[in-house]
Coordinates of C-alpha atoms in Angstrom, one line a residue:
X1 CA 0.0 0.0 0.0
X2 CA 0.8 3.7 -0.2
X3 CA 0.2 5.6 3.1
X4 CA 0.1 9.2 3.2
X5 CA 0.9 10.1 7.3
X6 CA -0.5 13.9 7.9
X7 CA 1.6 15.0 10.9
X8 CA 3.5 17.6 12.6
X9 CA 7.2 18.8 10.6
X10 CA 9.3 15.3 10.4
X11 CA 12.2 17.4 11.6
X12 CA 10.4 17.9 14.8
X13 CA 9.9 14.2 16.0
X14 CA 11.0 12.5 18.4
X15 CA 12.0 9.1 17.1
X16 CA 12.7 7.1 20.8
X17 CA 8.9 7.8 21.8
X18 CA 7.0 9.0 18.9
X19 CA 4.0 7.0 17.7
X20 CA 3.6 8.2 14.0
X21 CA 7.0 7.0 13.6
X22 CA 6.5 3.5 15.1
X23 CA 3.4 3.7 12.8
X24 CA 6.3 4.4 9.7
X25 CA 8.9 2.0 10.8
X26 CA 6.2 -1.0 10.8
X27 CA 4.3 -0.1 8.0
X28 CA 7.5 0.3 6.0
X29 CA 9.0 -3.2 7.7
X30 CA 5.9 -4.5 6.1
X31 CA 6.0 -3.5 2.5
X32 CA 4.7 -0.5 2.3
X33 CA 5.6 2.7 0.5
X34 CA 5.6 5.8 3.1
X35 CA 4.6 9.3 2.4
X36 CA 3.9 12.3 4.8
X37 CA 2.5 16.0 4.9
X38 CA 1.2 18.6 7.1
X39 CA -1.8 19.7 7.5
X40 CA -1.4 22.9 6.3
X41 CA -0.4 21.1 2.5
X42 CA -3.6 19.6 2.0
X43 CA -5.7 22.2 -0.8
X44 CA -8.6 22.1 -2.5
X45 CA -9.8 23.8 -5.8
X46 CA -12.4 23.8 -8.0
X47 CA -12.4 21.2 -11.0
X48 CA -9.9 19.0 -9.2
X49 CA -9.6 16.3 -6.0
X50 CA -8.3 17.7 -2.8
X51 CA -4.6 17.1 -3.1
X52 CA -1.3 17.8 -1.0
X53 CA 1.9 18.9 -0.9
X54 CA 4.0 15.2 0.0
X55 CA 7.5 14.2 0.3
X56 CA 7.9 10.3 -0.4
X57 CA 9.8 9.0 2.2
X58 CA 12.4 6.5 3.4
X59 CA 13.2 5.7 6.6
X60 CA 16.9 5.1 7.1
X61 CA 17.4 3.4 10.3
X62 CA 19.8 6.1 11.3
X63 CA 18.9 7.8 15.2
X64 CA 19.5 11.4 13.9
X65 CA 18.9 11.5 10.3
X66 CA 16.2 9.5 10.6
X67 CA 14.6 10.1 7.0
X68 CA 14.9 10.5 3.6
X69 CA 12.8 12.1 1.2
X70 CA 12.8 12.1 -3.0
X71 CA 11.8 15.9 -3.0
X72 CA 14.2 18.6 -2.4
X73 CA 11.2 20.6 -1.7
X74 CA 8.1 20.1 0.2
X75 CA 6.0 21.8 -2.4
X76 CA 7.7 19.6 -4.8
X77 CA 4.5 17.2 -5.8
X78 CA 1.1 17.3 -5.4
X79 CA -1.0 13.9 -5.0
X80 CA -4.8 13.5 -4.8
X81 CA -5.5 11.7 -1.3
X82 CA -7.6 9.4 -3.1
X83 CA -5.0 8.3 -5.0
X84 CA -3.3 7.1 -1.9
X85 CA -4.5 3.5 -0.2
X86 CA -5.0 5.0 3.3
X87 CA -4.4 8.4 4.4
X88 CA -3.7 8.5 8.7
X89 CA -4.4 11.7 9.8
X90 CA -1.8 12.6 12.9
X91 CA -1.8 16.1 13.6
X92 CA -1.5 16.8 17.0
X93 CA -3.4 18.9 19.3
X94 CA -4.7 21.5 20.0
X95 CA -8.5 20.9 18.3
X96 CA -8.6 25.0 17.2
X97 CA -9.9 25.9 14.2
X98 CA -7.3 25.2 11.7
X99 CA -7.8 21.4 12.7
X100 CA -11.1 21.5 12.6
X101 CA -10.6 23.0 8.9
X102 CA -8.5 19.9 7.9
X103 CA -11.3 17.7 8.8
X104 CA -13.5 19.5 6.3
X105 CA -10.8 19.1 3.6
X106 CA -10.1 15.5 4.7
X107 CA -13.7 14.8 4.6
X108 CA -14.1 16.0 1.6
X109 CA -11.2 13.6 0.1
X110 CA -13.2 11.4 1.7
X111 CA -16.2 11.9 -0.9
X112 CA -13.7 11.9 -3.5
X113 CA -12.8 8.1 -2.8
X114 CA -10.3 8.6 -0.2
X115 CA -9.7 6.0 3.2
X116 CA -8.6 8.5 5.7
X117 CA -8.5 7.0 9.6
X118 CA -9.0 8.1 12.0
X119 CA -12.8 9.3 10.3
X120 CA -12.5 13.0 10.2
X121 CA -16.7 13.1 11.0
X122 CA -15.7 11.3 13.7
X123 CA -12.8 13.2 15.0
X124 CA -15.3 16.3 14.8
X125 CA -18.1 14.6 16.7
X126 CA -16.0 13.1 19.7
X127 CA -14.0 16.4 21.1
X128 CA -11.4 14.8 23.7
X129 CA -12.7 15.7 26.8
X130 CA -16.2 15.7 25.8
X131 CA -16.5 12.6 24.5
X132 CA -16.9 10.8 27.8
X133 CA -20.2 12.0 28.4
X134 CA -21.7 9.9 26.5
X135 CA -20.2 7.5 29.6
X136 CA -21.5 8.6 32.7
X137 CA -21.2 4.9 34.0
X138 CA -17.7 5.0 34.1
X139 CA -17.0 8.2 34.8
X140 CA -16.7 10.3 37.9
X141 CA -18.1 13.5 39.9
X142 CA -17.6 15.7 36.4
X143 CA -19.3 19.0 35.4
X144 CA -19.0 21.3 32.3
X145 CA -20.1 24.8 32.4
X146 CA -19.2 28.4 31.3
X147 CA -20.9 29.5 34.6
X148 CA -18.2 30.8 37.5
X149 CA -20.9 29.8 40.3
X150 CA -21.8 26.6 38.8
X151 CA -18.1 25.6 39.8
X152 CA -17.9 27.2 43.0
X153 CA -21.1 25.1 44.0
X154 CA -19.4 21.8 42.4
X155 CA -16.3 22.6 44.8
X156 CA -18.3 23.3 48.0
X157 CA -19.7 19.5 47.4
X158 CA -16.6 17.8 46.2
X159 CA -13.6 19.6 48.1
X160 CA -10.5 18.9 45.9
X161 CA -11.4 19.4 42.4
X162 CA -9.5 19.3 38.8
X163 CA -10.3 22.5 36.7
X164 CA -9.1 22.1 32.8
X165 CA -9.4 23.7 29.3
X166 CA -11.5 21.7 26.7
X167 CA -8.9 22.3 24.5
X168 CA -6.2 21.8 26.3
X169 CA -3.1 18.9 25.7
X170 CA -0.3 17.1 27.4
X171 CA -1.7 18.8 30.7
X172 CA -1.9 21.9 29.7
X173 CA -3.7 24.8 31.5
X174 CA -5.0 21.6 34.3
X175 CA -5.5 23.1 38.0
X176 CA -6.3 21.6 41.2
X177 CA -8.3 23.5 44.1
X178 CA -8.1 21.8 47.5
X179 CA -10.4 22.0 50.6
X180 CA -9.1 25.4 51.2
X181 CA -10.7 27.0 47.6
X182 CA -7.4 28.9 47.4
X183 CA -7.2 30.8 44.3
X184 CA -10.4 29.2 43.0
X185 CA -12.1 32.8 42.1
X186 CA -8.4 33.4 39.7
X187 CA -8.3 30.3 38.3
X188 CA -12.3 30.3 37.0
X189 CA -11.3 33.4 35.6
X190 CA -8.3 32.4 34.3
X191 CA -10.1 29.2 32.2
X192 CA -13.4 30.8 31.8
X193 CA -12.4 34.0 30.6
X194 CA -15.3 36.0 32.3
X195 CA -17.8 33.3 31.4
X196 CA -16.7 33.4 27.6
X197 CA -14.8 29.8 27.6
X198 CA -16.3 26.7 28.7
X199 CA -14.5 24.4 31.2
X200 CA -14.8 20.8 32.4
X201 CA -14.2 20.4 36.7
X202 CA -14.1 16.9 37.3
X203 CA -13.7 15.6 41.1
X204 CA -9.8 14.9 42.2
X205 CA -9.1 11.4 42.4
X206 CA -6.8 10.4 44.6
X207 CA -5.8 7.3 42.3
X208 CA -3.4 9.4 40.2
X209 CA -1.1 8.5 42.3
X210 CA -1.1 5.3 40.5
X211 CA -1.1 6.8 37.3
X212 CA -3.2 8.2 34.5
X213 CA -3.5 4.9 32.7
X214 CA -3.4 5.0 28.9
X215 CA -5.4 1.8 27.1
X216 CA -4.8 2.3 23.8
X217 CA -7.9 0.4 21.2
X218 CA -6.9 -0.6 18.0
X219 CA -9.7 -1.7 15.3
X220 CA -12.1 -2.1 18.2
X221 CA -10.0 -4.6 20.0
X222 CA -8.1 -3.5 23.0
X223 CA -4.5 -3.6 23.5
X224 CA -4.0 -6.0 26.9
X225 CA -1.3 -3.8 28.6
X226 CA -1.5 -0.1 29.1
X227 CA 0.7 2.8 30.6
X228 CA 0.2 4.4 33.6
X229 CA 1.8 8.0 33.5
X230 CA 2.8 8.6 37.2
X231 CA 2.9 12.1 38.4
X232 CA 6.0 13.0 39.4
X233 CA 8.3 15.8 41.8
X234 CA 4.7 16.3 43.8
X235 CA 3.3 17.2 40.3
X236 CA -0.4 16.2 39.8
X237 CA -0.2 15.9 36.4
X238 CA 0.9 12.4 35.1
X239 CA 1.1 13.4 31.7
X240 CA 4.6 12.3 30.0
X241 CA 4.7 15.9 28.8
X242 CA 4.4 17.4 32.2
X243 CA 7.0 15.1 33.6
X244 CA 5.0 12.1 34.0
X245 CA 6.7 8.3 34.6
X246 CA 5.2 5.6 32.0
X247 CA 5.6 2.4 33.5
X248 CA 3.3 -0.6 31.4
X249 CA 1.2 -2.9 32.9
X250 CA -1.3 -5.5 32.4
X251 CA -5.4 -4.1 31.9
X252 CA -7.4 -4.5 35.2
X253 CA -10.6 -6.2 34.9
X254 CA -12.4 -2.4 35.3
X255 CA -9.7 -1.2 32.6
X256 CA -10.8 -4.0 30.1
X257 CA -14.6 -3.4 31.2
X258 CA -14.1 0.1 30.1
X259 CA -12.6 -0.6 27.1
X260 CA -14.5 -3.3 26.1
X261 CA -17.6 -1.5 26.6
X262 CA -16.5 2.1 24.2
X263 CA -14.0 0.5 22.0
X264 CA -16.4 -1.3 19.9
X265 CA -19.5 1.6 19.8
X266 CA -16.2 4.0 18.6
X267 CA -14.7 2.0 15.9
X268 CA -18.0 1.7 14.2
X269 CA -17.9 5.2 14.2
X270 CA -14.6 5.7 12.1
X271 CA -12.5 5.8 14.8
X272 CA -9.6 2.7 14.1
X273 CA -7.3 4.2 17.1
X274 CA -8.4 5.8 20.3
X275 CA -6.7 6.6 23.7
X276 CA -9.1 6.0 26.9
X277 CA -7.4 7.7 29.4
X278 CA -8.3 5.9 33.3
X279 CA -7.6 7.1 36.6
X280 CA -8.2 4.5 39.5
X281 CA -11.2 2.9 37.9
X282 CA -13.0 6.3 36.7
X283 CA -12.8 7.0 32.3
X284 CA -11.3 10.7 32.2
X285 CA -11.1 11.5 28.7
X286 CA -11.0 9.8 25.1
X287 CA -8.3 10.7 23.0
X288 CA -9.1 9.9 19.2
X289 CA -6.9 12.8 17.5
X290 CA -3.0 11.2 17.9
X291 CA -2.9 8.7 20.8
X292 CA 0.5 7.7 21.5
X293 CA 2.1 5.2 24.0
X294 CA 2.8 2.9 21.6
X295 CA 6.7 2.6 21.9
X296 CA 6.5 2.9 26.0
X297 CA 4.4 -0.2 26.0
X298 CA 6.2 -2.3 23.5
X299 CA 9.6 -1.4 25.2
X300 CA 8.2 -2.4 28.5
X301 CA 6.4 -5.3 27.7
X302 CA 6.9 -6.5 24.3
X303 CA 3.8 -6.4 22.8
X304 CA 4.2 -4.8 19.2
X305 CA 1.9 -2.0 19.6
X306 CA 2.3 -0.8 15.9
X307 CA 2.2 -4.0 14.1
X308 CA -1.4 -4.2 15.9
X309 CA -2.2 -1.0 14.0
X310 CA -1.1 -1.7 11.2
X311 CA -2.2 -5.1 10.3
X312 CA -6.1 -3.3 11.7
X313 CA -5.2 -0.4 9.0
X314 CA -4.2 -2.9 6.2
X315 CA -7.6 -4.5 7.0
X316 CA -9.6 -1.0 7.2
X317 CA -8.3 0.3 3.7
X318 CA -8.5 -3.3 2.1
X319 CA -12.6 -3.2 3.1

């Protein structure tokens, strides 16, 4: 096959963790020809497919110069996306409005003939933190409001609370307010910007501790280890990016219940890779845009994460 990966700048990866490059390095192990993009080289015009900007590349093996590309340029040549096998969109976060442009485009492509996963409806209708409502089984004390005395009344019956942006990533703009409410009326105002943002509050769980546990599902099957990102330095946040540990480990029965239970529903939806994010045994967020974890697993553990993804994208684009 010939993939198309829509990501951030190569130059800027990080090969020893990154999941779009695991994704590269199996899918080219396998067979299959490689090329890549950003988002902001996929065009449209009238009379003609949506196309992009691509470099056709080969990855070398080297830990540095980790790539090679056939064009000296990266407006060098222009490709319809339908005239690639599978297109995997992997733009990172934040969901702002240039994203939510691409999806259009990519949609579009779609209509055109294209396989693009992960669905870009899909990615539109299932926002990151939002998308757990649709769980309130599994999820805990949570409440999402514009309104500065809606929160103030969710703290005075929870305590010790987690304020966060909806569009917020790798623990970004998070905040927790203790017994003591200090700083509570500066932090609203801070994420609410005078009632003009909306903002999730979600009770503090004290299982964090043990780590904000990444299960990663694949194809609506779920991977049987995940990785629980331990906060670290007295840090509340057990995001990698915010210092987090990763340390794999083997999917509780309430982990597997969880994913068991969304997993399926999701991937009928478009959704071939998602990220269910679990703290203690409470679903926090769904991540459907770029989950990663998958070289922190299968370091740990041994299980080959991207050949998992791979073989379930090979499937998707052959159907």
């Amino acid at each position: 096959m010939h993939l198309l990966f829509v990501a951030d700048p190569l130059e800027s990866f990080k090969i020893y963790k990154d999941t779009t490059f695991a994704m590269m390095r199996e899918a080219q192990a396998r067979g299959h020809q490689i090329s890549a993009c950003e988002a902001k080289d996929i065009m449209w015009q009238r009379g003609a497919a949506v196309a992009a900007w691509v470099r056709d590349i080969t990855l070398t093996g080297d830990l540095v110069h980790w790539f090679s590309a056939a064009q000296r340029k990266p407006d060098e040549r222009r490709q319809a996306l339908k005239d690639f096998d599978a297109v995997v969109m992997r733009k990172d976060p934040p969901f702002d409005s240039e994203f939510f442009y691409a999806t259009h485009l990519l949609e579009q492509a779609e209509r055109e003939g294209a396989k693009v996963f992960n669905k870009p409806r899909a990615l539109r209708d299932h926002p990151e933190k939002l998308a757990i409502l649709e769980w309130p089984q599994f999820i805990g004390p949570t409440l999402v409001t514009r309104d500065a005395q809606d929160i103030k009344r969710f703290h005075a019956e929870h305590h010790d609370i987690i304020l966060k942006p909806l569009d917020g990533m790798g623990g970004t703009g998070i905040f927790r307010v203790k017994a003591d409410g200090l700083n509570l009326g500066a932090i609203i105002e801070t994420l609410n910007r005078d009632g003009a943002q909306t903002v999730m509050v979600q009770k503090f769980l004290p299982a964090i501790s043990e780590g904000d546990k990444r299960i990663l599902v694949i194809g609506g099957q779920t991977v049987p280890y995940c990785l629980a990102r331990i906060p670290q330095g007295g840090e509340v946040r057990g995001n990698l990016a915010a210092g987090g540990k990763g340390v794999a480990q083997p999917l509780s029965p309430r982990d597997r219940d969880i994913a068991e239970a969304i997993g399926p529903v999701l991937a009928g939806r478009g959704l071939l890779l998602m990220g269910l994010d679990v703290i203690g045994d409470s679903l926090t967020e769904i991540n459907v845009t770029s989950p990663t974890c998958f070289q922190e697993i299968a370091d740990q553990t041994g299980f080959d994460v991207a050949a998992m993804f791979v073989q379930a994208l090979e499937a998707a684009a052959a159907s």
